[in-house]
């Protein structure tokens, strides 16, 4: 049997993050990324994996409009603050910004040449800006309401700008503007056919037909030769976007094949266009007959209802560049990627990928299937979303509940089918089959919201549900067949009034003999199956219980409570065996891992903790969530963790214990080899290499020894200069930190000051100022340097006393005039070191006497002093040589 290895560390991988909250978005020219408005910021998202590449923090207002330059180098954005910003996507910096509108900018577009930017605002104006200069080149007035869309003609030779607005009063117009400098009259034409807001504009591939769509449920085709109305297409739904299908796209080839098979040739001047709107379906139209040649049978999105009662399915759509299909955006922040195929005289629209920009609050999650490649999420929605853990794209959605789904569980039946059971606020439970994405059973009977649900572990032929009606129900799965198209009514085998308050969690024992329920009434109860006979009640928590779980190996249950504790209970007598404390708020989930020897918990404090049962020790704490962590899932085979909560983020956690041990062993081995290499470099007197290795090993003490050894050498400056020139910016920053620490100690300050002197001599000040943290370094360096220089100054001044003593001791040497008195010697000493208060007055009273004595004594004194100094210096030098 394989030995049991405790887990010590998990590696967190952010798998699903919030990147789109609704509003504007733009797709790059190669479809490699999507720039999305996410509240007050802009997220640059990988269009394949939905991973966030970068974030642009604009200002404190929500983003209202965005556009990309044709070369994808610049991103233009605006918010409710009316500030227009230009972002360089290579550096992620705002290169320029300006204001021009009197109201929020509602739409913007960039000229195909990349030199002009057109903006339309709520102030009824359309402005054209020079991108490089940031100044206004054209100022267009004429709209009677909010300008909702703007578009340049795709042909750069045709200097035309189109704008649509909502003029109010059942009136909306499209205006054509001339942006060339040759024409005096700016507004060429006013196209009046819509009676509601114009939502989208498009140009045919030949450049002579303009399409405009509106919420008045029509699409109008305009002839750009004479700006007349060629055709009005009635769509019977509020159209949010219209897109022209290029002749070289796969969509067009499939449509040509379909029309040839059905003998509905459209002619050479025919083009196709797509409309999406409030119904949440995609429709394809033929421009010649204005007929709908394809309509999606079932919608892939649940249409939402606005406050005014209008439905909102799709909010926007664009044809992807490089012939990569169609992208539709829904009102609930989903990006749907479609491809079109023609098979057996039938057109089929396939959903190739689904990216979810915003999940709201995640309340529950479970891994799906034996291979655990999918993750089922219950959020604040009526649907359950199934995600592929590799790409984190939403594979499919389970729709059927009429209220928010609160809980779910998954299992693989004995027949090999992957099943999902869900509980909702609509008081019902539903059983789903993941392969067919069908609901195969509905359980009706609870009188309150179903907040807890769990499958059986061994036989997998029943599941248990707990509700806010305080009851516990056991549901039978008998009667299920392999090919079911209509859900059956599930029957409850047993019911019991289990608690006095809402039931928050249920768990089934590994042998299917017991079920445990945790409630808001601060108790957890164990019931014997299948009749739900009470076995034991666990009492001791001071707040409601949020989670219960059976141990996979022992006769015990773990509970997580709102009193910030986790407890393990004995089923035999109901006693509390262990208590784990460490969370700073309510513990919302606690599950066993490592064969029941460890516990993983998460709570309202946003923390995820790993515990060892035997020692009651918290092994690791992780803070990767910004809100409550409601959901925790553990893979049965791989023991991968998944967490999600109120921040709409899903994190995947991988056991990195073995990898960490390997890394530690490898680093230790590298350290030994580097240490030996360091000693070899020192023995070879290769100080430049030795200092470089000491920096790599982060050994400040050894580094100080090397520098101090260099300082004692005769050519110290040359050695240190060569060593310092080989340092990079990061190593120089580390050196400054070391020098700051050395400078705080008087014994080490001489080396640190010498290193600083050489650094400031070698590197120019412009380079030193650019080093990260140089200001903080100087703040910690200056006070101690002033203290050291003050001490050195005091020592230098103290040497003057030695000079004075040596000068005074010259009287013991044979002099030419030995009859000088002590008074004269004191007078001479006063002349050299005058008293600050009396020296000036004494010189004033006896100027002639002192002058004569100075002339007489200085000659002999200087001679004797010279002798003494020579002797003194010779003695000092001899002492140094002996040392």
mmCIF file of N, CA and C in Angstrom, residues 742-856:
data_model
loop_
_atom_site.group_PDB
_atom_site.id
_atom_site.type_symbol
_atom_site.label_atom_id
_atom_site.label_comp_id
_atom_site.label_asym_id
_atom_site.label_seq_id
_atom_site.Cartn_x
_atom_site.Cartn_y
_atom_site.Cartn_z
ATOM 1 N N UNK A 742 24.736 47.665 6.570
ATOM 2 C CA UNK A 742 26.102 47.770 7.088
ATOM 3 C C UNK A 742 26.368 49.155 7.663
ATOM 4 N N UNK A 743 25.765 50.155 7.066
ATOM 5 C CA UNK A 743 26.026 51.531 7.487
ATOM 6 C C UNK A 743 25.474 51.840 8.869
ATOM 7 N N UNK A 744 24.585 51.008 9.365
ATOM 8 C CA UNK A 744 24.016 51.250 10.699
ATOM 9 C C UNK A 744 24.962 50.815 11.812
ATOM 10 N N UNK A 745 26.024 50.066 11.490
ATOM 11 C CA UNK A 745 26.946 49.561 12.516
ATOM 12 C C UNK A 745 28.291 50.282 12.379
ATOM 13 N N UNK A 746 28.820 50.858 13.464
ATOM 14 C CA UNK A 746 30.098 51.596 13.380
ATOM 15 C C UNK A 746 31.269 50.738 12.902
ATOM 16 N N UNK A 747 31.280 49.453 13.223
ATOM 17 C CA UNK A 747 32.393 48.614 12.824
ATOM 18 C C UNK A 747 32.389 48.324 11.319
ATOM 19 N N UNK A 748 31.204 48.405 10.700
ATOM 20 C CA UNK A 748 31.090 48.058 9.279
ATOM 21 C C UNK A 748 30.933 49.272 8.378
ATOM 22 N N UNK A 749 30.828 50.449 8.974
ATOM 23 C CA UNK A 749 30.479 51.629 8.180
ATOM 24 C C UNK A 749 31.583 52.041 7.224
ATOM 25 N N UNK A 750 32.860 51.725 7.558
ATOM 26 C CA UNK A 750 33.955 52.183 6.696
ATOM 27 C C UNK A 750 33.898 51.500 5.332
ATOM 28 N N UNK A 751 33.587 50.218 5.340
ATOM 29 C CA UNK A 751 33.472 49.495 4.070
ATOM 30 C C UNK A 751 32.265 49.995 3.275
ATOM 31 N N UNK A 752 31.134 50.196 3.965
ATOM 32 C CA UNK A 752 29.930 50.661 3.266
ATOM 33 C C UNK A 752 30.151 52.039 2.657
ATOM 34 N N UNK A 753 30.827 52.931 3.375
ATOM 35 C CA UNK A 753 31.074 54.266 2.831
ATOM 36 C C UNK A 753 32.020 54.209 1.635
ATOM 37 N N UNK A 754 33.008 53.320 1.692
ATOM 38 C CA UNK A 754 33.933 53.191 0.579
ATOM 39 C C UNK A 754 33.203 52.647 -0.657
ATOM 40 N N UNK A 755 32.304 51.678 -0.452
ATOM 41 C CA UNK A 755 31.525 51.129 -1.576
ATOM 42 C C UNK A 755 30.623 52.214 -2.174
ATOM 43 N N UNK A 756 29.976 52.988 -1.320
ATOM 44 C CA UNK A 756 29.123 54.070 -1.821
ATOM 45 C C UNK A 756 29.925 55.072 -2.644
ATOM 46 N N UNK A 757 31.119 55.408 -2.148
ATOM 47 C CA UNK A 757 31.961 56.358 -2.873
ATOM 48 C C UNK A 757 32.294 55.831 -4.272
ATOM 49 N N UNK A 758 32.601 54.538 -4.353
ATOM 50 C CA UNK A 758 32.940 53.978 -5.659
ATOM 51 C C UNK A 758 31.701 53.865 -6.558
ATOM 52 N N UNK A 759 30.543 53.536 -5.977
ATOM 53 C CA UNK A 759 29.315 53.452 -6.775
ATOM 54 C C UNK A 759 28.974 54.812 -7.377
ATOM 55 N N UNK A 760 29.019 55.865 -6.550
ATOM 56 C CA UNK A 760 28.682 57.196 -7.048
ATOM 57 C C UNK A 760 29.762 57.727 -8.005
ATOM 58 N N UNK A 761 30.940 57.165 -7.953
ATOM 59 C CA UNK A 761 31.991 57.577 -8.877
ATOM 60 C C UNK A 761 31.852 56.881 -10.228
ATOM 61 N N UNK A 762 31.369 55.643 -10.214
ATOM 62 C CA UNK A 762 31.282 54.851 -11.452
ATOM 63 C C UNK A 762 30.005 55.158 -12.222
ATOM 64 N N UNK A 763 28.863 55.116 -11.527
ATOM 65 C CA UNK A 763 27.563 55.235 -12.203
ATOM 66 C C UNK A 763 27.112 56.693 -12.215
ATOM 67 N N UNK A 764 26.573 57.162 -13.330
ATOM 68 C CA UNK A 764 26.071 58.547 -13.380
ATOM 69 C C UNK A 764 24.820 58.702 -12.522
ATOM 70 N N UNK A 765 24.568 59.894 -12.026
ATOM 71 C CA UNK A 765 23.381 60.104 -11.161
ATOM 72 C C UNK A 765 22.071 59.785 -11.864
ATOM 73 N N UNK A 766 22.003 59.991 -13.182
ATOM 74 C CA UNK A 766 20.757 59.699 -13.900
ATOM 75 C C UNK A 766 20.398 58.221 -13.830
ATOM 76 N N UNK A 767 21.414 57.352 -13.829
ATOM 77 C CA UNK A 767 21.138 55.916 -13.719
ATOM 78 C C UNK A 767 20.789 55.526 -12.287
ATOM 79 N N UNK A 768 21.443 56.167 -11.330
ATOM 80 C CA UNK A 768 21.174 55.821 -9.929
ATOM 81 C C UNK A 768 19.765 56.229 -9.528
ATOM 82 N N UNK A 769 19.283 57.348 -10.036
ATOM 83 C CA UNK A 769 17.937 57.821 -9.688
ATOM 84 C C UNK A 769 16.866 56.863 -10.191
ATOM 85 N N UNK A 770 17.143 56.145 -11.286
ATOM 86 C CA UNK A 770 16.147 55.232 -11.868
ATOM 87 C C UNK A 770 16.025 53.923 -11.101
ATOM 88 N N UNK A 771 16.950 53.653 -10.187
ATOM 89 C CA UNK A 771 16.903 52.398 -9.430
ATOM 90 C C UNK A 771 15.685 52.400 -8.514
ATOM 91 N N UNK A 772 14.984 51.282 -8.490
ATOM 92 C CA UNK A 772 13.767 51.167 -7.691
ATOM 93 C C UNK A 772 14.092 51.262 -6.205
ATOM 94 N N UNK A 773 13.376 52.117 -5.494
ATOM 95 C CA UNK A 773 13.538 52.265 -4.051
ATOM 96 C C UNK A 773 14.722 53.091 -3.633
ATOM 97 N N UNK A 774 15.282 53.909 -4.542
ATOM 98 C CA UNK A 774 16.465 54.697 -4.186
ATOM 99 C C UNK A 774 16.126 55.761 -3.147
ATOM 100 N N UNK A 775 14.911 56.313 -3.205
ATOM 101 C CA UNK A 775 14.520 57.322 -2.216
ATOM 102 C C UNK A 775 14.481 56.768 -0.811
ATOM 103 N N UNK A 776 13.888 55.579 -0.652
ATOM 104 C CA UNK A 776 13.831 54.941 0.663
ATOM 105 C C UNK A 776 15.235 54.586 1.154
ATOM 106 N N UNK A 777 16.100 54.160 0.217
ATOM 107 C CA UNK A 777 17.479 53.834 0.583
ATOM 108 C C UNK A 777 18.221 55.054 1.122
ATOM 109 N N UNK A 778 18.066 56.204 0.444
ATOM 110 C CA UNK A 778 18.764 57.412 0.892
ATOM 111 C C UNK A 778 18.232 57.893 2.237
ATOM 112 N N UNK A 779 16.924 57.730 2.464
ATOM 113 C CA UNK A 779 16.356 58.141 3.750
ATOM 114 C C UNK A 779 16.965 57.346 4.905
ATOM 115 N N UNK A 780 17.255 56.070 4.681
ATOM 116 C CA UNK A 780 17.864 55.267 5.735
ATOM 117 C C UNK A 780 19.375 55.415 5.808
ATOM 118 N N UNK A 781 19.969 56.000 4.779
ATOM 119 C CA UNK A 781 21.425 56.116 4.727
ATOM 120 C C UNK A 781 21.928 57.430 5.327
ATOM 121 N N UNK A 782 21.221 58.504 5.064
ATOM 122 C CA UNK A 782 21.718 59.835 5.432
ATOM 123 C C UNK A 782 21.897 60.006 6.939
ATOM 124 N N UNK A 783 20.934 59.653 7.809
ATOM 125 C CA UNK A 783 21.127 59.903 9.258
ATOM 126 C C UNK A 783 22.356 59.193 9.818
ATOM 127 N N UNK A 784 22.545 57.916 9.460
ATOM 128 C CA UNK A 784 23.699 57.190 9.990
ATOM 129 C C UNK A 784 24.998 57.733 9.412
ATOM 130 N N UNK A 785 24.993 58.147 8.143
ATOM 131 C CA UNK A 785 26.204 58.726 7.549
ATOM 132 C C UNK A 785 26.580 60.018 8.260
ATOM 133 N N UNK A 786 25.572 60.840 8.574
ATOM 134 C CA UNK A 786 25.869 62.070 9.320
ATOM 135 C C UNK A 786 26.459 61.755 10.696
ATOM 136 N N UNK A 787 25.954 60.717 11.324
ATOM 137 C CA UNK A 787 26.475 60.333 12.639
ATOM 138 C C UNK A 787 27.927 59.846 12.523
ATOM 139 N N UNK A 788 28.212 59.041 11.483
ATOM 140 C CA UNK A 788 29.581 58.546 11.308
ATOM 141 C C UNK A 788 30.551 59.687 11.010
ATOM 142 N N UNK A 789 30.178 60.602 10.131
ATOM 143 C CA UNK A 789 31.053 61.715 9.811
ATOM 144 C C UNK A 789 31.239 62.648 11.008
ATOM 145 N N UNK A 790 30.219 62.795 11.828
ATOM 146 C CA UNK A 790 30.362 63.576 13.048
ATOM 147 C C UNK A 790 31.349 62.945 14.003
ATOM 148 N N UNK A 791 31.322 61.619 14.130
ATOM 149 C CA UNK A 791 32.273 60.932 14.998
ATOM 150 C C UNK A 791 33.694 61.053 14.464
ATOM 151 N N UNK A 792 33.859 60.927 13.146
ATOM 152 C CA UNK A 792 35.193 61.081 12.556
ATOM 153 C C UNK A 792 35.705 62.499 12.753
ATOM 154 N N UNK A 793 34.807 63.480 12.642
ATOM 155 C CA UNK A 793 35.202 64.874 12.836
ATOM 156 C C UNK A 793 35.678 65.095 14.276
ATOM 157 N N UNK A 794 35.009 64.475 15.235
ATOM 158 C CA UNK A 794 35.438 64.600 16.628
ATOM 159 C C UNK A 794 36.797 63.944 16.847
ATOM 160 N N UNK A 795 37.047 62.826 16.196
ATOM 161 C CA UNK A 795 38.344 62.165 16.307
ATOM 162 C C UNK A 795 39.459 63.023 15.709
ATOM 163 N N UNK A 796 39.175 63.667 14.577
ATOM 164 C CA UNK A 796 40.176 64.539 13.963
ATOM 165 C C UNK A 796 40.493 65.713 14.870
ATOM 166 N N UNK A 797 39.455 66.291 15.456
ATOM 167 C CA UNK A 797 39.692 67.411 16.363
ATOM 168 C C UNK A 797 40.458 66.960 17.613
ATOM 169 N N UNK A 798 40.256 65.723 18.030
ATOM 170 C CA UNK A 798 40.995 65.216 19.188
ATOM 171 C C UNK A 798 42.472 65.069 18.887
ATOM 172 N N UNK A 799 42.844 64.876 17.628
ATOM 173 C CA UNK A 799 44.265 64.778 17.296
ATOM 174 C C UNK A 799 44.993 66.101 17.492
ATOM 175 N N UNK A 800 44.246 67.196 17.494
ATOM 176 C CA UNK A 800 44.895 68.488 17.765
ATOM 177 C C UNK A 800 45.485 68.527 19.180
ATOM 178 N N UNK A 801 44.839 67.843 20.107
ATOM 179 C CA UNK A 801 45.360 67.773 21.473
ATOM 180 C C UNK A 801 46.724 67.078 21.497
ATOM 181 N N UNK A 802 46.832 66.030 20.670
ATOM 182 C CA UNK A 802 48.119 65.341 20.580
ATOM 183 C C UNK A 802 49.192 66.272 20.033
ATOM 184 N N UNK A 803 48.827 67.055 19.014
ATOM 185 C CA UNK A 803 49.788 68.023 18.485
ATOM 186 C C UNK A 803 50.207 69.030 19.561
ATOM 187 N N UNK A 804 49.238 69.476 20.325
ATOM 188 C CA UNK A 804 49.536 70.445 21.380
ATOM 189 C C UNK A 804 50.457 69.846 22.448
ATOM 190 N N UNK A 805 50.205 68.577 22.828
ATOM 191 C CA UNK A 805 51.025 67.928 23.853
ATOM 192 C C UNK A 805 52.451 67.754 23.352
ATOM 193 N N UNK A 806 52.585 67.338 22.100
ATOM 194 C CA UNK A 806 53.929 67.162 21.550
ATOM 195 C C UNK A 806 54.659 68.496 21.464
ATOM 196 N N UNK A 807 53.890 69.522 21.132
ATOM 197 C CA UNK A 807 54.524 70.847 21.089
ATOM 198 C C UNK A 807 54.955 71.288 22.479
ATOM 199 N N UNK A 808 54.148 71.025 23.452
ATOM 200 C CA UNK A 808 54.489 71.410 24.822
ATOM 201 C C UNK A 808 55.636 70.591 25.388
ATOM 202 N N UNK A 809 55.791 69.349 24.982
ATOM 203 C CA UNK A 809 56.857 68.489 25.501
ATOM 204 C C UNK A 809 58.228 68.817 24.916
ATOM 205 N N UNK A 810 58.325 69.808 24.020
ATOM 206 C CA UNK A 810 59.630 70.189 23.445
ATOM 207 C C UNK A 810 60.570 70.796 24.498
ATOM 208 N N UNK A 811 60.090 71.168 25.656
ATOM 209 C CA UNK A 811 60.926 71.772 26.717
ATOM 210 C C UNK A 811 61.902 70.767 27.285
ATOM 211 N N UNK A 812 61.668 69.500 27.109
ATOM 212 C CA UNK A 812 62.597 68.526 27.688
ATOM 213 C C UNK A 812 63.798 68.302 26.800
ATOM 214 N N UNK A 813 63.742 68.818 25.563
ATOM 215 C CA UNK A 813 64.871 68.680 24.662
ATOM 216 C C UNK A 813 65.867 69.819 24.912
ATOM 217 N N UNK A 814 67.173 69.607 24.653
ATOM 218 C CA UNK A 814 68.159 70.697 24.800
ATOM 219 C C UNK A 814 67.829 71.825 23.842
ATOM 220 N N UNK A 815 67.730 73.047 24.371
ATOM 221 C CA UNK A 815 67.375 74.210 23.576
ATOM 222 C C UNK A 815 68.538 75.204 23.593
ATOM 223 N N UNK A 816 68.510 76.079 22.591
ATOM 224 C CA UNK A 816 69.546 77.129 22.519
ATOM 225 C C UNK A 816 69.392 78.129 23.649
ATOM 226 N N UNK A 817 68.185 78.358 24.105
ATOM 227 C CA UNK A 817 67.917 79.307 25.195
ATOM 228 C C UNK A 817 67.103 78.569 26.254
ATOM 229 N N UNK A 818 67.797 77.897 27.179
ATOM 230 C CA UNK A 818 67.066 77.109 28.175
ATOM 231 C C UNK A 818 66.542 77.912 29.342
ATOM 232 N N UNK A 819 66.671 79.225 29.330
ATOM 233 C CA UNK A 819 66.287 80.029 30.495
ATOM 234 C C UNK A 819 64.864 80.542 30.408
ATOM 235 N N UNK A 820 64.099 80.006 29.432
ATOM 236 C CA UNK A 820 62.708 80.476 29.338
ATOM 237 C C UNK A 820 61.903 79.957 30.517
ATOM 238 N N UNK A 821 61.083 80.814 30.976
ATOM 239 C CA UNK A 821 60.280 80.465 32.154
ATOM 240 C C UNK A 821 58.994 79.760 31.747
ATOM 241 N N UNK A 822 58.331 79.178 32.710
ATOM 242 C CA UNK A 822 57.037 78.525 32.457
ATOM 243 C C UNK A 822 55.976 79.513 32.013
ATOM 244 N N UNK A 823 56.126 80.753 32.532
ATOM 245 C CA UNK A 823 55.139 81.767 32.127
ATOM 246 C C UNK A 823 55.202 82.037 30.649
ATOM 247 N N UNK A 824 56.460 82.081 30.112
ATOM 248 C CA UNK A 824 56.592 82.317 28.675
ATOM 249 C C UNK A 824 56.041 81.150 27.872
ATOM 250 N N UNK A 825 56.277 79.906 28.388
ATOM 251 C CA UNK A 825 55.728 78.754 27.665
ATOM 252 C C UNK A 825 54.199 78.755 27.658
ATOM 253 N N UNK A 826 53.611 79.120 28.801
ATOM 254 C CA UNK A 826 52.144 79.215 28.837
ATOM 255 C C UNK A 826 51.636 80.300 27.919
ATOM 256 N N UNK A 827 52.407 81.383 27.875
ATOM 257 C CA UNK A 827 52.004 82.468 26.987
ATOM 258 C C UNK A 827 52.045 82.018 25.528
ATOM 259 N N UNK A 828 53.123 81.224 25.190
ATOM 260 C CA UNK A 828 53.197 80.711 23.833
ATOM 261 C C UNK A 828 52.032 79.766 23.534
ATOM 262 N N UNK A 829 51.708 78.933 24.503
ATOM 263 C CA UNK A 829 50.568 78.028 24.271
ATOM 264 C C UNK A 829 49.280 78.794 24.113
ATOM 265 N N UNK A 830 49.132 79.901 24.853
ATOM 266 C CA UNK A 830 47.924 80.722 24.691
ATOM 267 C C UNK A 830 47.858 81.385 23.334
ATOM 268 N N UNK A 831 49.054 81.681 22.798
ATOM 269 C CA UNK A 831 49.065 82.301 21.469
ATOM 270 C C UNK A 831 48.594 81.300 20.429
ATOM 271 N N UNK A 832 49.026 80.032 20.542
ATOM 272 C CA UNK A 832 48.624 79.024 19.543
ATOM 273 C C UNK A 832 47.180 78.595 19.723
ATOM 274 N N UNK A 833 46.753 78.466 20.961
ATOM 275 C CA UNK A 833 45.364 78.068 21.226
ATOM 276 C C UNK A 833 44.754 79.127 22.111
ATOM 277 N N UNK A 834 44.286 80.185 21.560
ATOM 278 C CA UNK A 834 43.792 81.306 22.368
ATOM 279 C C UNK A 834 42.506 80.982 23.062
ATOM 280 N N UNK A 835 42.339 81.611 24.207
ATOM 281 C CA UNK A 835 41.079 81.491 24.933
ATOM 282 C C UNK A 835 40.042 82.369 24.261
ATOM 283 N N UNK A 836 38.858 81.827 24.105
ATOM 284 C CA UNK A 836 37.831 82.540 23.339
ATOM 285 C C UNK A 836 37.395 83.815 24.024
ATOM 286 N N UNK A 837 37.568 83.893 25.360
ATOM 287 C CA UNK A 837 37.085 85.085 26.067
ATOM 288 C C UNK A 837 38.210 86.057 26.406
ATOM 289 N N UNK A 838 39.403 85.535 26.777
ATOM 290 C CA UNK A 838 40.462 86.406 27.301
ATOM 291 C C UNK A 838 41.643 86.587 26.367
ATOM 292 N N UNK A 839 41.758 85.754 25.338
ATOM 293 C CA UNK A 839 42.941 85.807 24.485
ATOM 294 C C UNK A 839 43.086 87.125 23.773
ATOM 295 N N UNK A 840 41.988 87.692 23.302
ATOM 296 C CA UNK A 840 42.046 88.942 22.522
ATOM 297 C C UNK A 840 42.451 90.090 23.421
ATOM 298 N N UNK A 841 41.911 90.138 24.670
ATOM 299 C CA UNK A 841 42.246 91.241 25.576
ATOM 300 C C UNK A 841 43.715 91.203 25.970
ATOM 301 N N UNK A 842 44.280 89.974 26.197
ATOM 302 C CA UNK A 842 45.689 89.885 26.582
ATOM 303 C C UNK A 842 46.590 90.371 25.469
ATOM 304 N N UNK A 843 46.303 90.053 24.222
ATOM 305 C CA UNK A 843 47.115 90.512 23.112
ATOM 306 C C UNK A 843 47.011 92.030 22.945
ATOM 307 N N UNK A 844 45.835 92.596 23.309
ATOM 308 C CA UNK A 844 45.683 94.045 23.181
ATOM 309 C C UNK A 844 46.523 94.798 24.228
ATOM 310 N N UNK A 845 46.646 94.261 25.472
ATOM 311 C CA UNK A 845 47.381 94.965 26.531
ATOM 312 C C UNK A 845 48.887 94.871 26.354
ATOM 313 N N UNK A 846 49.390 93.732 25.860
ATOM 314 C CA UNK A 846 50.848 93.567 25.769
ATOM 315 C C UNK A 846 51.247 93.190 24.352
ATOM 316 N N UNK A 847 51.009 94.044 23.382
ATOM 317 C CA UNK A 847 51.325 93.669 22.004
ATOM 318 C C UNK A 847 52.802 93.612 21.748
ATOM 319 N N UNK A 848 53.555 94.565 22.278
ATOM 320 C CA UNK A 848 54.971 94.633 21.941
ATOM 321 C C UNK A 848 55.750 93.521 22.620
ATOM 322 N N UNK A 849 55.453 93.254 23.889
ATOM 323 C CA UNK A 849 56.199 92.239 24.660
ATOM 324 C C UNK A 849 55.992 90.863 24.045
ATOM 325 N N UNK A 850 54.731 90.523 23.764
ATOM 326 C CA UNK A 850 54.428 89.181 23.205
ATOM 327 C C UNK A 850 55.015 89.022 21.830
ATOM 328 N N UNK A 851 54.987 90.115 21.034
ATOM 329 C CA UNK A 851 55.541 90.008 19.684
ATOM 330 C C UNK A 851 57.019 89.720 19.731
ATOM 331 N N UNK A 852 57.736 90.403 20.620
ATOM 332 C CA UNK A 852 59.170 90.178 20.697
ATOM 333 C C UNK A 852 59.488 88.777 21.198
ATOM 334 N N UNK A 853 58.740 88.335 22.183
ATOM 335 C CA UNK A 853 58.986 86.988 22.704
ATOM 336 C C UNK A 853 58.638 85.922 21.685
ATOM 337 N N UNK A 854 57.584 86.178 20.865
ATOM 338 C CA UNK A 854 57.227 85.223 19.815
ATOM 339 C C UNK A 854 58.352 85.094 18.813
ATOM 340 N N UNK A 855 58.893 86.237 18.403
ATOM 341 C CA UNK A 855 59.976 86.179 17.426
ATOM 342 C C UNK A 855 61.186 85.454 18.010
ATOM 343 N N UNK A 856 61.367 85.629 19.319
ATOM 344 C CA UNK A 856 62.541 85.050 19.951
ATOM 345 C C UNK A 856 62.391 83.556 20.211
#
